[in-house]
Amino acid sequence: MPVYVQHEVLGKVQDVFNADALWQAPGLALFARRPLLRDLLERSPREQRGRAATRCFSHVTLVLPQDEVDDDRHLTRGARVRDLAQSLAALHQKDFGDLLGGDEVRYHVLGSDGIAPGEVQVKFGHAVYLPAPGEQVQYTVTASRDSAIWQPVCAIYPNQRLTLVGQDAASATFAVPGWPFGADGGLLLVNDGPDAPLELQVRPKDSFECRFDAANGYYVLRGKGASAQRLLLKIARAHAGVRPQPAPVATPSAPPQRSPAVWKARTPSATPPAADLTAMPVATPAPVPKAATPVAELDATYAPVARHRIALAALALPRLSRYRETGAQAMEVGLDAQLMPSAPGKDNLIRFAVDEADELHAITSAGRQRIAVPSQFSPLDNASIRLLAVQQQLAERYSALLVLPKGPSQPAAAGTRLTFGRGMPALGALRVLDTPQFVRHGDGAPAASADRLGLSRNAFSWEASSDGLRVARLSPTQALYHLDEHLALVAQVETATQEQPYLIPPGHHLVAGHYVLRFDA
């Protein structure tokens, strides 16, 4: 495999800002005890014919001890760093002018805590490029291990043809945070111009696998073997004249001008819970032919029974700005290893949080990052978590809909009218947020269930039938919304009584409080 990045460390340098001392040792190079920058460029030409060099590299990065760079910035406002880059560029032009082929000589000097005093790190090669002043970014590259927390890797410029990303900045152009494939493997990005798509090549080609996930818009890098690790790489084309951020940021809309809801003490309900009836198979005697001898044993047959179910399809994340007077500062919802909703904790695979400014964040073991709406996440293979934007009618109350890949469900017996609400046992297993663990309160605020943010004690009554879920609104302050099978708004349920219930067709959804319930007939 070719060497795309030449990396050397010059040691025993008394003055790291002395361009002559870094460029060439005094006297004959034959007797030099160690190679310096000029010797390194001469021994590693960019192109050669036979043993004769025809072109040399023209872009060089120098890394100095961070303390030296900080002292120069404090004392001379970076003058010594600028003089070093200009002096080396002049020496480079003077000694290799006939091998430049019209290329502009560029030097970049920076500092690092990993460089020992008296040392200078030198990087040049086919995959080392320094942008010209004012050159705009063409692509931005970010990486993630869980599709939620994206960390910046690098920017690619229009004239930057080769970029090698890998484990560390010594063997590659840029280091990738969380690179799991070792120092020997890398990913080469080939940019053949603005009209050609960016090409990715695994180097060496058998180090790991790389494929493009068109549904999610990123590349999936995966190691080989049973316990193969994966890395996600997203390459985004930058807008003309704008340097984009590594990750998109959602801009929260202004909170609605209304009085926020306040928790109020309620007395326990004295109404006993309704019975949960279950249809049982019925055994009937089999008909006996006239000519045959009667058989004492019965042949049991089972009548088909409609199995209605109500499933928790999504969670409606609230606008906490509506509930500021309750002391609620943030609400977090976790998903466990099976992608089931759970209380926030270290065992969560991913968590989603909304704060009192109505900003959304994703939280994983890699950190915390603000996220946009809509978004899609794949913390596991063959699993997708969607965060959907709400339509205008729901935006007053909700920030987003968190679609659950594996939400809980419960059977719904036909012909029985039950009540769903904060104090009702019916469908209680679907109220997964009914605990104070999901809400962080301010100092002095009482701990309370997250269900108290938007869900009434008696929200609505429901009855399952073959044609749909018949819903009656019980609380005048409870907001109910009807969504179709694609979670698009159909209508707000306002006039629904037990005498004239509202019908939710099979496969459609009903939003009440934090819960988006789907009726399956």
Short mmCIF file of C-alpha atoms in Angstrom, two decimals, residues 305-308 412-415 463-470 503-507 519-521:
data_model
loop_
_atom_site.label_atom_id
_atom_site.label_comp_id
_atom_site.label_asym_id
_atom_site.label_seq_id
_atom_site.Cartn_x
_atom_site.Cartn_y
_atom_site.Cartn_z
CA VAL A 305 -62.77 -14.44 18.39
CA ALA A 306 -61.65 -10.97 17.28
CA ARG A 307 -58.41 -10.09 19.07
CA HIS A 308 -58.29 -6.32 19.43
CA ALA A 412 -58.73 -4.77 24.29
CA ALA A 413 -61.87 -6.78 24.94
CA ALA A 414 -64.77 -5.89 22.65
CA GLY A 415 -68.04 -4.65 24.09
CA GLU A 463 -64.60 0.77 23.64
CA ALA A 464 -63.11 -1.63 21.11
CA SER A 465 -65.25 -2.81 18.23
CA SER A 466 -64.75 -4.44 14.85
CA ASP A 467 -65.02 -1.10 13.04
CA GLY A 468 -62.66 0.81 15.32
CA LEU A 469 -62.05 2.32 18.74
CA ARG A 470 -65.00 4.36 20.02
CA LEU A 503 -64.41 6.52 15.92
CA ILE A 504 -60.69 5.75 15.51
CA PRO A 505 -60.38 3.27 12.58
CA PRO A 506 -58.10 0.21 12.92
CA GLY A 507 -54.45 1.12 12.33
CA PHE A 519 -55.73 0.49 17.70
CA ASP A 520 -55.17 -2.88 16.01
CA ALA A 521 -58.30 -4.86 15.13
#
